[in-house]
CSV table of C-alpha atoms and ligand atoms in Angstrom, one decimal:
chain,number,residue,atom,x,y,z
A,11,MET,CA,22.3,4.3,-46.0
A,12,ILE,CA,23.3,4.1,-42.4
A,13,LYS,CA,20.6,6.7,-41.6
A,14,LYS,CA,18.0,4.5,-43.4
A,15,LEU,CA,19.3,1.4,-41.5
A,16,LEU,CA,19.1,3.2,-38.1
A,17,LEU,CA,15.5,4.4,-39.0
A,18,THR,CA,14.5,0.9,-39.8
A,19,VAL,CA,16.0,-0.5,-36.5
A,20,PHE,CA,14.3,2.3,-34.6
A,21,ALA,CA,10.9,1.6,-36.3
A,22,ALA,CA,11.3,-2.1,-35.5
A,23,LEU,CA,12.1,-1.4,-31.9
A,24,MET,CA,9.1,1.0,-31.6
A,25,PHE,CA,6.9,-1.6,-33.1
A,26,ALA,CA,8.2,-4.3,-30.9
A,27,SER,CA,7.6,-2.3,-27.7
A,28,CYS,CA,4.2,-1.0,-28.8
A,29,SER,CA,2.9,-4.1,-30.5
A,30,LYS,CA,2.9,-6.1,-27.2
A,31,GLY,CA,0.0,-3.8,-26.2
A,32,GLU,CA,1.3,-3.9,-22.6
A,33,ASP,CA,1.8,-1.2,-20.1
A,34,LYS,CA,5.3,-0.3,-19.0
A,35,ILE,CA,5.1,-0.8,-15.3
A,36,LEU,CA,7.4,0.5,-12.6
A,37,VAL,CA,7.3,-0.3,-8.9
A,38,VAL,CA,8.6,2.7,-6.8
A,39,TYR,CA,8.7,2.3,-3.1
A,40,TYR,CA,10.0,3.9,0.1
A,41,SER,CA,10.7,1.6,3.1
A,42,GLN,CA,12.3,2.6,6.3
A,43,SER,CA,12.6,-0.8,8.0
A,44,ASN,CA,12.2,-3.2,5.0
A,45,THR,CA,8.5,-4.3,5.3
A,46,THR,CA,7.4,-2.3,2.3
A,47,LYS,CA,10.5,-3.4,0.5
A,48,THR,CA,9.4,-7.0,1.0
A,49,LEU,CA,5.9,-6.1,-0.4
A,50,ALA,CA,7.4,-4.1,-3.3
A,51,GLU,CA,9.6,-7.0,-4.3
A,52,GLU,CA,6.7,-9.4,-4.2
A,53,ILE,CA,4.7,-7.1,-6.5
A,54,GLN,CA,7.7,-6.7,-8.8
A,55,LYS,CA,8.2,-10.5,-8.9
A,56,GLN,CA,4.6,-11.1,-9.8
A,57,LEU,CA,4.5,-8.5,-12.5
A,58,GLY,CA,8.0,-9.1,-13.8
A,59,CYS,CA,8.6,-5.3,-14.1
A,60,ASP,CA,11.2,-2.7,-13.1
A,61,ILE,CA,11.6,-1.5,-9.5
A,62,ALA,CA,13.2,1.5,-7.9
A,63,ALA,CA,13.7,2.5,-4.2
A,64,ILE,CA,13.0,6.0,-2.9
A,65,GLU,CA,16.1,6.8,-0.9
A,66,CYS,CA,16.7,9.9,1.3
A,67,LEU,CA,20.0,11.7,1.1
A,68,GLN,CA,20.0,11.4,4.8
A,69,PRO,CA,18.2,8.1,5.7
A,70,TYR,CA,15.8,7.9,8.6
A,71,GLU,CA,17.7,5.7,11.0
A,72,GLY,CA,17.0,4.3,14.4
A,73,ASP,CA,13.9,3.0,16.2
A,74,PHE,CA,10.3,4.3,16.0
A,75,GLY,CA,11.0,7.0,18.6
A,76,GLN,CA,14.0,8.3,16.7
A,77,VAL,CA,12.2,8.4,13.4
A,78,ILE,CA,9.2,10.2,14.9
A,79,GLN,CA,11.5,12.7,16.6
A,80,ARG,CA,13.3,13.7,13.4
A,81,TRP,CA,10.1,13.7,11.4
A,82,GLN,CA,8.2,15.9,13.9
A,83,LYS,CA,11.1,18.4,13.9
A,84,GLU,CA,11.1,18.5,10.1
A,85,GLN,CA,7.3,19.0,10.1
A,86,GLN,CA,7.6,21.9,12.6
A,87,GLU,CA,10.2,23.5,10.2
A,88,GLY,CA,8.0,22.8,7.2
A,89,ARG,CA,10.7,20.6,5.6
A,90,THR,CA,10.5,17.3,3.7
A,91,PRO,CA,13.6,15.2,3.2
A,92,GLU,CA,15.8,15.6,0.1
A,93,LEU,CA,15.9,12.4,-2.1
A,94,LYS,CA,18.6,10.7,-4.1
A,95,PRO,CA,17.6,10.6,-7.8
A,96,LEU,CA,15.5,7.5,-8.6
A,97,SER,CA,17.4,4.7,-10.5
A,98,LYS,CA,14.5,4.7,-13.1
A,99,LYS,CA,12.7,7.5,-14.8
A,100,VAL,CA,9.0,7.8,-14.0
A,101,LYS,CA,8.4,9.4,-17.4
A,102,ASP,CA,9.4,6.2,-19.2
A,103,TYR,CA,6.5,4.2,-17.7
A,104,ASP,CA,2.7,4.1,-18.0
A,105,VAL,CA,1.8,2.6,-14.6
A,106,ILE,CA,3.6,3.4,-11.3
A,107,PHE,CA,2.9,1.1,-8.4
A,108,LEU,CA,3.8,3.5,-5.5
A,109,GLY,CA,4.6,1.9,-2.1
A,110,TYR,CA,5.1,3.3,1.3
A,111,PRO,CA,4.7,2.7,5.0
A,112,ILE,CA,2.0,4.6,6.8
A,113,TRP,CA,3.3,7.4,9.0
A,114,GLY,CA,0.8,9.3,11.1
A,115,GLY,CA,-2.1,8.0,9.1
A,116,THR,CA,-0.8,8.8,5.6
A,117,TYR,CA,2.1,8.0,3.3
A,118,ALA,CA,5.6,8.3,4.8
A,119,ILE,CA,7.1,11.8,4.3
A,120,PRO,CA,9.7,10.8,1.7
A,121,VAL,CA,6.8,10.1,-0.6
A,122,ALA,CA,5.7,13.7,-0.2
A,123,SER,CA,9.2,14.7,-1.4
A,124,LEU,CA,8.8,12.4,-4.4
A,125,LEU,CA,5.5,13.9,-5.3
A,126,ARG,CA,7.0,17.4,-5.0
A,127,ASP,CA,10.0,16.5,-7.3
A,128,THR,CA,8.3,14.2,-9.9
A,129,ASP,CA,5.8,14.8,-12.6
A,130,PHE,CA,3.2,12.0,-12.4
A,131,GLY,CA,1.0,13.7,-15.1
A,132,GLY,CA,-1.0,11.2,-17.2
A,133,LYS,CA,0.4,8.2,-15.2
A,134,ARG,CA,-1.8,5.6,-13.7
A,135,LEU,CA,-0.8,5.3,-10.0
A,136,VAL,CA,-1.4,2.2,-8.0
A,137,PRO,CA,-0.9,2.8,-4.2
A,138,PHE,CA,0.3,0.0,-1.9
A,139,CYS,CA,1.3,0.2,1.7
A,140,THR,CA,2.2,-1.5,4.9
A,141,PHE,CA,1.1,-0.3,8.3
A,142,GLY,CA,0.7,-1.3,12.0
A,143,SER,CA,-3.0,-1.0,12.0
A,144,GLY,CA,-4.3,0.8,8.9
A,145,GLY,CA,-4.1,3.9,6.7
A,146,LEU,CA,-4.7,2.7,3.2
A,147,ASN,CA,-7.9,4.8,2.7
A,148,THR,CA,-6.5,8.0,4.2
A,149,SER,CA,-3.2,7.8,2.3
A,150,VAL,CA,-5.0,7.2,-1.0
A,151,ALA,CA,-7.2,10.2,-0.3
A,152,ASP,CA,-4.1,12.3,0.3
A,153,LEU,CA,-2.6,11.0,-2.9
A,154,GLN,CA,-5.7,12.0,-4.8
A,155,LYS,CA,-5.2,15.5,-3.4
A,156,ASN,CA,-1.5,15.8,-4.0
A,157,ALA,CA,-1.0,13.9,-7.3
A,158,GLN,CA,-3.9,15.4,-9.1
A,159,ASN,CA,-2.5,14.9,-12.6
A,160,ALA,CA,-2.3,11.2,-12.1
A,161,GLN,CA,-5.1,8.7,-12.2
A,162,ILE,CA,-5.1,7.0,-8.8
A,163,LEU,CA,-6.3,3.4,-9.0
A,164,GLU,CA,-7.5,1.2,-6.2
A,165,GLY,CA,-4.8,0.4,-3.6
A,166,TYR,CA,-3.6,-2.5,-1.5
A,167,GLY,CA,-2.4,-2.4,2.1
A,168,VAL,CA,-1.3,-5.0,4.6
A,169,ARG,CA,-0.4,-5.0,8.2
A,170,GLN,CA,3.3,-5.5,9.0
A,171,ALA,CA,2.3,-8.4,11.3
A,172,ARG,CA,0.6,-10.1,8.3
A,173,ILE,CA,3.3,-9.5,5.7
A,174,ALA,CA,3.7,-13.3,5.2
A,175,LYS,CA,0.1,-13.4,3.8
A,176,ALA,CA,0.9,-10.7,1.2
A,177,PRO,CA,1.9,-13.0,-1.8
A,178,GLN,CA,-1.6,-14.5,-2.1
A,179,GLU,CA,-3.4,-11.2,-1.5
A,180,VAL,CA,-1.2,-9.4,-4.0
A,181,GLU,CA,-2.0,-12.0,-6.6
A,182,GLN,CA,-5.7,-11.5,-6.1
A,183,PHE,CA,-5.2,-7.7,-6.1
A,184,LEU,CA,-3.3,-7.8,-9.4
A,185,ILE,CA,-5.8,-10.1,-11.0
A,186,LYS,CA,-8.7,-7.8,-9.8
A,187,LEU,CA,-7.0,-4.7,-11.4
A,188,GLY,CA,-6.3,-6.6,-14.6
A,189,PHE,CA,-2.5,-6.7,-14.3
A,190,LYS,CA,-2.4,-10.5,-14.0
A,191,LYS,CA,-4.5,-13.3,-15.5
A,192,GLY,CA,-6.5,-15.5,-13.3
A,193,THR,CA,-9.7,-15.7,-11.3
A,194,VAL,CA,-10.6,-13.6,-8.3
A,195,GLU,CA,-12.5,-14.9,-5.4
A,196,GLN,CA,-16.0,-13.4,-5.6
A,197,LEU,CA,-17.1,-12.3,-2.2
A,198,PRO,CA,-20.7,-11.7,-1.0
A,199,ASP,CA,-21.6,-8.4,0.6
A,200,PHE,CA,-21.3,-8.2,4.4
A,201,SER,CA,-24.6,-8.8,6.2
A,202,ALA,CA,-26.2,-5.7,7.7
A,203,GLN,CA,-24.6,-4.4,10.9
A,204,ALA,CA,-26.2,-5.9,14.0
A,205,GLU,CA,-25.4,-5.9,17.7
A,206,VAL,CA,-22.3,-7.9,18.6
A,207,THR,CA,-22.9,-11.3,20.2
A,208,ASP,CA,-20.7,-12.7,23.0
A,209,ALA,CA,-19.1,-15.1,20.4
A,210,GLU,CA,-18.3,-12.2,18.1
A,211,LYS,CA,-16.9,-10.1,21.0
A,212,ASP,CA,-14.6,-13.1,21.7
A,213,ILE,CA,-13.4,-13.2,18.0
A,214,PHE,CA,-12.8,-9.4,18.1
A,215,GLN,CA,-10.7,-9.9,21.3
A,216,GLN,CA,-8.7,-12.7,19.9
A,217,ALA,CA,-7.9,-10.7,16.8
A,218,CYS,CA,-7.2,-7.3,18.3
A,219,SER,CA,-6.0,-7.7,21.9
A,220,SER,CA,-2.4,-8.4,21.1
A,221,TYR,CA,-2.0,-5.1,19.1
A,222,GLN,CA,0.2,-2.7,21.0
A,223,MET,CA,-2.5,0.0,21.3
A,224,PRO,CA,-6.2,-0.5,22.4
A,225,LEU,CA,-8.4,-0.5,19.3
A,226,GLY,CA,-11.7,0.2,21.1
A,227,THR,CA,-14.9,-1.7,21.8
A,228,PRO,CA,-17.0,-3.2,19.0
A,229,SER,CA,-20.7,-2.1,19.0
A,230,THR,CA,-22.1,-3.6,15.8
A,231,VAL,CA,-20.8,-6.2,13.3
A,232,GLY,CA,-21.6,-7.6,9.8
A,233,SER,CA,-20.1,-10.7,8.4
A,234,ARG,CA,-19.6,-12.7,5.2
A,235,GLN,CA,-18.3,-16.1,4.2
A,236,ILE,CA,-14.9,-16.3,2.7
A,237,LYS,CA,-12.8,-19.2,1.5
A,238,GLY,CA,-12.1,-21.3,4.6
A,239,GLY,CA,-13.8,-19.1,7.1
A,240,THR,CA,-15.6,-15.9,7.9
A,241,GLU,CA,-14.8,-12.2,7.5
A,242,TYR,CA,-16.2,-9.7,10.0
A,243,LEU,CA,-16.6,-5.9,9.7
A,244,PHE,CA,-16.8,-4.5,13.2
A,245,THR,CA,-17.9,-0.9,14.0
A,246,VAL,CA,-15.8,0.1,16.9
A,247,GLU,CA,-15.9,3.0,19.4
A,248,GLY,CA,-12.5,4.1,20.6
A,249,MET,CA,-11.4,6.3,23.4
A,250,GLY,CA,-13.0,9.7,23.1
A,251,GLY,CA,-15.9,8.3,21.1
A,252,GLN,CA,-13.9,8.0,17.9
A,253,LYS,CA,-15.5,5.5,15.5
A,254,SER,CA,-13.6,3.2,13.2
A,255,GLN,CA,-14.3,0.1,11.2
A,256,ILE,CA,-12.1,-3.0,11.8
A,257,TYR,CA,-11.9,-5.9,9.4
A,258,VAL,CA,-11.2,-9.3,11.0
A,259,ILE,CA,-10.8,-12.7,9.3
A,260,ALA,CA,-11.4,-15.9,11.2
A,261,LYS,CA,-10.2,-18.9,9.2
A,262,ASP,CA,-11.1,-22.4,10.3
A,263,GLY,CA,-8.5,-23.7,12.8
A,264,GLU,CA,-6.6,-20.4,12.9
A,265,THR,CA,-6.5,-17.5,15.4
A,266,PRO,CA,-8.6,-14.7,14.1
A,267,GLU,CA,-6.7,-11.6,12.9
A,268,PHE,CA,-7.5,-8.1,12.0
A,269,THR,CA,-6.5,-7.0,8.5
A,270,GLN,CA,-7.0,-3.3,8.8
A,271,VAL,CA,-8.5,-0.4,10.8
A,272,VAL,CA,-10.4,2.1,8.7
A,273,ARG,CA,-10.6,5.5,10.4
B,309,FMN,C1,7.3,7.4,12.1
B,309,FMN,C2,6.3,6.3,12.0
B,309,FMN,C3,4.9,6.5,12.1
B,309,FMN,C4,4.0,5.5,11.9
B,309,FMN,N1,2.7,5.8,11.9
B,309,FMN,C5,1.8,4.7,11.8
B,309,FMN,C6,0.4,5.0,11.7
B,309,FMN,O1,-0.1,6.2,11.8
B,309,FMN,N2,-0.5,4.0,11.5
B,309,FMN,C7,-0.1,2.7,11.4
B,309,FMN,O2,-0.9,1.8,11.3
B,309,FMN,N3,1.3,2.4,11.5
B,309,FMN,C8,2.2,3.4,11.6
B,309,FMN,N4,3.5,3.1,11.7
B,309,FMN,C9,4.0,1.7,11.5
B,309,FMN,C10,4.5,1.5,10.0
B,309,FMN,O3,3.6,1.9,9.1
B,309,FMN,C11,4.7,0.0,9.8
B,309,FMN,O4,5.6,-0.5,10.8
B,309,FMN,C12,5.3,-0.3,8.4
B,309,FMN,O5,5.1,-1.6,8.0
B,309,FMN,C13,6.8,0.0,8.3
B,309,FMN,O6,7.2,-0.2,7.0
B,309,FMN,P1,8.7,-0.2,6.5
B,309,FMN,O7,9.4,-1.4,7.3
B,309,FMN,O8,8.7,-0.4,5.1
B,309,FMN,O9,9.4,1.1,6.9
B,309,FMN,C14,4.5,4.1,11.8
B,309,FMN,C15,5.8,3.9,11.8
B,309,FMN,C16,6.8,4.9,11.9
B,309,FMN,C17,8.2,4.6,11.9
Protein backbone atom coordinates (compact mmCIF):
# COMPACT_ATOMS: atom_id res chain seq x y z
CA MET A 1 0.00 0.00 0.00
CA ILE A 2 2.76 2.40 1.06
CA LYS A 3 4.79 1.32 -1.97
CA LYS A 4 1.82 2.07 -4.25
CA LEU A 5 1.34 5.48 -2.61
CA LEU A 6 5.02 6.33 -3.01
CA LEU A 7 4.92 5.28 -6.66
CA THR A 8 1.88 7.50 -7.25
CA VAL A 9 3.57 10.47 -5.57
CA PHE A 10 6.76 9.83 -7.58
CA ALA A 11 4.78 9.63 -10.83
CA ALA A 12 2.94 12.85 -9.95
CA LEU A 13 6.21 14.64 -9.22
CA MET A 14 7.74 13.38 -12.47
CA PHE A 15 4.70 14.54 -14.37
CA ALA A 16 4.75 17.93 -12.62
CA SER A 17 8.40 18.56 -13.52
CA CYS A 18 8.16 17.24 -17.09
CA SER A 19 4.77 18.62 -17.94
CA LYS A 20 5.96 22.21 -17.67
CA GLY A 21 7.98 21.46 -20.77
CA GLU A 22 10.68 23.78 -19.46
CA ASP A 23 14.41 23.32 -19.31
CA LYS A 24 16.09 23.03 -15.97
CA ILE A 25 18.60 25.85 -16.01
CA LEU A 26 21.63 26.43 -13.82
CA VAL A 27 23.90 29.47 -13.80
CA VAL A 28 27.47 28.44 -12.94
CA TYR A 29 30.10 31.14 -12.72
CA TYR A 30 33.60 31.97 -11.60
CA SER A 31 34.39 35.52 -10.49
CA GLN A 32 37.65 36.73 -9.00
CA SER A 33 36.66 40.33 -8.30
CA ASN A 34 32.84 40.17 -8.42
CA THR A 35 32.07 41.64 -11.87
CA THR A 36 31.07 38.28 -13.35
CA LYS A 37 29.19 37.57 -10.11
CA THR A 38 27.08 40.69 -10.76
CA LEU A 39 26.37 39.49 -14.31
CA ALA A 40 25.65 35.93 -13.16
CA GLU A 41 23.17 37.16 -10.55
CA GLU A 42 21.45 39.33 -13.16
CA ILE A 43 21.02 36.33 -15.48
CA GLN A 44 19.80 34.20 -12.57
CA LYS A 45 17.29 36.91 -11.57
CA GLN A 46 15.93 37.24 -15.10
CA LEU A 47 15.63 33.46 -15.53
CA GLY A 48 14.48 32.68 -11.99
CA CYS A 49 16.79 29.67 -11.96
CA ASP A 50 19.43 28.10 -9.70
CA ILE A 51 22.94 29.45 -9.36
CA ALA A 52 26.28 28.08 -8.16
CA ALA A 53 29.68 29.73 -7.82
CA ILE A 54 32.91 28.04 -8.89
CA GLU A 55 35.24 28.40 -5.93
CA CYS A 56 38.92 27.51 -5.74
CA LEU A 57 40.19 25.65 -2.69
CA GLN A 58 42.85 28.34 -2.56
CA PRO A 59 41.21 31.52 -3.92
CA TYR A 60 43.09 33.86 -6.26
CA GLU A 61 43.62 36.87 -4.07
CA GLY A 62 45.19 40.27 -4.50
CA ASP A 63 45.43 42.72 -7.36
CA PHE A 64 45.85 42.05 -11.09
CA GLY A 65 49.63 41.62 -10.75
CA GLN A 66 49.35 39.07 -7.95
CA VAL A 67 46.72 37.04 -9.80
CA ILE A 68 48.83 37.07 -12.99
CA GLN A 69 51.92 36.00 -11.05
CA ARG A 70 50.24 32.96 -9.47
CA TRP A 71 48.48 32.00 -12.67
CA GLN A 72 51.70 32.19 -14.73
CA LYS A 73 53.51 30.04 -12.17
CA GLU A 74 50.72 27.43 -12.34
CA GLN A 75 50.84 27.51 -16.14
CA GLN A 76 54.59 26.89 -16.13
CA GLU A 77 54.04 23.94 -13.81
CA GLY A 78 51.16 22.66 -15.94
CA ARG A 79 48.68 22.95 -13.06
CA THR A 80 45.11 24.21 -12.82
CA PRO A 81 43.57 25.11 -9.46
CA GLU A 82 41.65 22.58 -7.37
CA LEU A 83 37.99 23.49 -6.84
CA LYS A 84 35.52 23.11 -4.01
CA PRO A 85 32.55 20.91 -5.01
CA LEU A 86 29.78 22.95 -6.70
CA SER A 87 26.75 23.56 -4.51
CA LYS A 88 24.54 22.20 -7.35
CA LYS A 89 24.95 19.13 -9.55
CA VAL A 90 25.41 19.88 -13.25
CA LYS A 91 23.88 16.49 -14.13
CA ASP A 92 20.52 17.65 -12.70
CA TYR A 93 20.15 20.41 -15.33
CA ASP A 94 19.55 20.65 -19.09
CA VAL A 95 21.05 24.07 -19.72
CA ILE A 96 24.13 25.51 -18.04
CA PHE A 97 24.86 29.22 -18.30
CA LEU A 98 28.63 29.23 -17.76
CA GLY A 99 30.16 32.55 -16.72
CA TYR A 100 33.75 33.68 -16.32
CA PRO A 101 36.10 36.65 -16.55
CA ILE A 102 38.46 36.68 -19.52
CA TRP A 103 42.05 35.91 -18.54
CA GLY A 104 44.69 36.08 -21.25
CA GLY A 105 42.09 36.08 -24.01
CA THR A 106 40.13 33.04 -22.83
CA TYR A 107 38.06 31.78 -19.88
CA ALA A 108 39.69 32.21 -16.46
CA ILE A 109 41.66 29.12 -15.47
CA PRO A 110 39.25 27.86 -12.73
CA VAL A 111 36.82 27.17 -15.59
CA ALA A 112 39.44 24.85 -17.11
CA SER A 113 39.42 22.96 -13.80
CA LEU A 114 35.62 22.73 -13.92
CA LEU A 115 35.70 21.38 -17.48
CA ARG A 116 38.31 18.83 -16.37
CA ASP A 117 36.25 17.70 -13.34
CA THR A 118 32.69 17.83 -14.71
CA ASP A 119 30.79 15.91 -17.36
CA PHE A 120 28.91 18.39 -19.56
CA GLY A 121 27.88 15.62 -21.99
CA GLY A 122 24.51 16.33 -23.63
CA LYS A 123 24.11 19.70 -21.90
CA ARG A 124 23.40 22.93 -23.68
CA LEU A 125 26.02 25.39 -22.55
CA VAL A 126 25.51 29.16 -22.78
CA PRO A 127 28.77 31.07 -22.24
CA PHE A 128 28.80 34.54 -20.69
CA CYS A 129 31.74 36.63 -19.65
CA THR A 130 33.11 39.97 -18.51
CA PHE A 131 36.36 41.47 -19.75
CA GLY A 132 38.49 44.58 -19.91
CA SER A 133 38.38 44.83 -23.70
CA GLY A 134 37.17 41.54 -25.20
CA GLY A 135 37.55 37.79 -25.45
CA LEU A 136 34.03 36.41 -25.93
CA ASN A 137 34.75 34.92 -29.37
CA THR A 138 38.09 33.38 -28.44
CA SER A 139 36.80 31.91 -25.16
CA VAL A 140 33.78 30.39 -26.93
CA ALA A 141 36.11 28.84 -29.50
CA ASP A 142 38.14 27.32 -26.64
CA LEU A 143 34.96 25.99 -25.00
CA GLN A 144 34.03 24.36 -28.30
CA LYS A 145 37.40 22.60 -28.28
CA ASN A 146 37.38 21.63 -24.60
CA ALA A 147 33.74 20.81 -23.88
CA GLN A 148 33.12 18.77 -27.02
CA ASN A 149 30.26 16.71 -25.57
CA ALA A 150 28.24 19.82 -24.85
CA GLN A 151 26.28 21.88 -27.32
CA ILE A 152 27.72 25.39 -27.07
CA LEU A 153 25.16 28.09 -27.77
CA GLU A 154 25.75 31.75 -28.62
CA GLY A 155 27.40 33.70 -25.79
CA TYR A 156 27.16 37.14 -24.22
CA GLY A 157 30.03 39.32 -23.04
CA VAL A 158 30.27 42.75 -21.49
CA ARG A 159 33.16 45.02 -20.57
CA GLN A 160 33.71 45.49 -16.87
CA ALA A 161 33.42 49.26 -17.44
CA ARG A 162 29.91 48.77 -18.91
CA ILE A 163 28.53 46.31 -16.37
CA ALA A 164 25.75 48.79 -15.48
CA LYS A 165 24.40 48.32 -19.03
CA ALA A 166 24.20 44.55 -18.64
CA PRO A 167 20.58 44.15 -17.40
CA GLN A 168 19.06 45.50 -20.64
CA GLU A 169 21.53 43.65 -22.87
CA VAL A 170 21.01 40.40 -20.95
CA GLU A 171 17.27 40.69 -21.44
CA GLN A 172 17.69 41.07 -25.21
CA PHE A 173 20.16 38.17 -25.23
CA LEU A 174 17.81 35.86 -23.31
CA ILE A 175 14.88 36.74 -25.56
CA LYS A 176 17.02 36.16 -28.67
CA LEU A 177 18.01 32.68 -27.44
CA GLY A 178 14.39 31.87 -26.55
CA PHE A 179 14.88 31.70 -22.77
CA LYS A 180 12.62 34.70 -22.17
CA LYS A 181 9.52 36.05 -23.85
CA GLY A 182 9.57 39.45 -25.54
CA THR A 183 10.71 41.17 -28.68
CA VAL A 184 14.28 41.66 -29.82
CA GLU A 185 15.47 44.84 -31.46
CA GLN A 186 15.97 43.92 -35.14
CA LEU A 187 19.22 45.43 -36.31
CA PRO A 188 20.19 46.18 -39.91
CA ASP A 189 23.53 44.91 -41.24
CA PHE A 190 26.57 47.15 -40.94
CA SER A 191 27.28 49.20 -44.05
CA ALA A 192 30.29 48.05 -46.08
CA GLN A 193 33.69 48.94 -44.62
CA ALA A 194 34.91 52.28 -45.97
CA GLU A 195 37.77 54.64 -45.17
CA VAL A 196 37.37 56.35 -41.80
CA THR A 197 36.34 60.03 -41.92
CA ASP A 198 37.66 62.64 -39.45
CA ALA A 199 34.30 62.62 -37.64
CA GLU A 200 34.48 58.82 -37.26
CA LYS A 201 38.10 59.02 -36.08
CA ASP A 202 36.90 61.41 -33.40
CA ILE A 203 34.16 58.98 -32.31
CA PHE A 204 36.74 56.19 -32.12
CA GLN A 205 39.03 58.39 -30.03
CA GLN A 206 36.25 59.32 -27.62
CA ALA A 207 35.28 55.67 -27.21
CA CYS A 208 38.72 54.14 -26.89
CA SER A 209 41.27 56.67 -25.62
CA SER A 210 40.40 56.23 -21.92
CA TYR A 211 41.14 52.47 -22.04
CA GLN A 212 44.32 51.58 -20.12
CA MET A 213 46.03 50.13 -23.20
CA PRO A 214 46.29 51.57 -26.72
CA LEU A 215 43.75 49.82 -28.93
CA GLY A 216 45.29 50.83 -32.27
CA THR A 217 44.41 53.04 -35.22
CA PRO A 218 41.19 52.58 -37.19
CA SER A 219 41.59 52.11 -40.93
CA THR A 220 38.07 51.36 -42.14
CA VAL A 221 34.59 51.42 -40.62
CA GLY A 222 31.01 50.32 -41.23
CA SER A 223 27.97 51.55 -39.34
CA ARG A 224 24.30 50.91 -38.68
CA GLN A 225 21.44 52.65 -36.95
CA ILE A 226 20.45 51.36 -33.52
CA LYS A 227 17.79 52.55 -31.09
CA GLY A 228 18.81 56.08 -30.05
CA GLY A 229 22.06 56.25 -32.00
CA THR A 230 24.62 54.58 -34.23
CA GLU A 231 26.79 51.51 -33.89
CA TYR A 232 30.19 51.39 -35.60
CA LEU A 233 32.39 48.46 -36.53
CA PHE A 234 35.96 49.70 -36.84
CA THR A 235 38.76 47.67 -38.42
CA VAL A 236 41.81 48.58 -36.41
CA GLU A 237 45.53 48.08 -36.84
CA GLY A 238 47.44 47.66 -33.61
CA MET A 239 51.11 47.78 -32.82
CA GLY A 240 52.96 45.14 -34.84
CA GLY A 241 50.31 45.26 -37.57
CA GLN A 242 47.86 43.09 -35.60
CA LYS A 243 44.31 43.56 -36.89
CA SER A 244 41.22 43.66 -34.69
CA GLN A 245 37.61 44.73 -34.95
CA ILE A 246 36.21 47.14 -32.41
CA TYR A 247 32.50 47.72 -31.85
CA VAL A 248 31.55 51.24 -30.73
CA ILE A 249 28.14 52.58 -29.84
CA ALA A 250 27.37 56.29 -29.98
CA LYS A 251 24.00 57.06 -28.42
CA ASP A 252 22.56 60.54 -28.89
CA GLY A 253 23.77 62.86 -26.12
CA GLU A 254 26.15 60.25 -24.61
CA THR A 255 29.91 59.79 -24.88
CA PRO A 256 30.65 57.00 -27.40
CA GLU A 257 31.89 53.75 -25.85
CA PHE A 258 33.43 50.60 -27.22
CA THR A 259 31.56 47.42 -26.39
CA GLN A 260 34.18 44.83 -27.36
CA VAL A 261 37.39 44.17 -29.20
CA VAL A 262 37.35 41.08 -31.42
CA ARG A 263 40.84 39.75 -32.02
C1 LIG B 1 44.74 37.51 -14.59
C2 LIG B 1 43.85 38.40 -15.40
C3 LIG B 1 43.94 38.36 -16.80
C4 LIG B 1 43.09 39.18 -17.57
N1 LIG B 1 43.16 39.09 -18.94
C5 LIG B 1 42.31 39.84 -19.70
C6 LIG B 1 42.34 39.73 -21.13
O1 LIG B 1 43.10 38.97 -21.72
N2 LIG B 1 41.47 40.48 -21.84
C7 LIG B 1 40.59 41.34 -21.25
O2 LIG B 1 39.84 41.99 -21.95
N3 LIG B 1 40.52 41.45 -19.89
C8 LIG B 1 41.36 40.72 -19.10
N4 LIG B 1 41.30 40.80 -17.74
C9 LIG B 1 40.27 41.68 -17.13
C10 LIG B 1 39.09 40.86 -16.59
O3 LIG B 1 38.57 39.99 -17.58
C11 LIG B 1 37.96 41.79 -16.13
O4 LIG B 1 38.44 42.72 -15.22
C12 LIG B 1 36.77 41.00 -15.56
O5 LIG B 1 35.61 41.80 -15.62
C13 LIG B 1 37.00 40.59 -14.11
O6 LIG B 1 35.91 39.81 -13.70
P1 LIG B 1 35.68 39.35 -12.19
O7 LIG B 1 35.50 40.63 -11.39
O8 LIG B 1 34.45 38.55 -12.24
O9 LIG B 1 36.87 38.59 -11.72
C14 LIG B 1 42.15 40.05 -16.94
C15 LIG B 1 42.11 40.08 -15.54
C16 LIG B 1 42.92 39.28 -14.77
C17 LIG B 1 42.85 39.33 -13.28
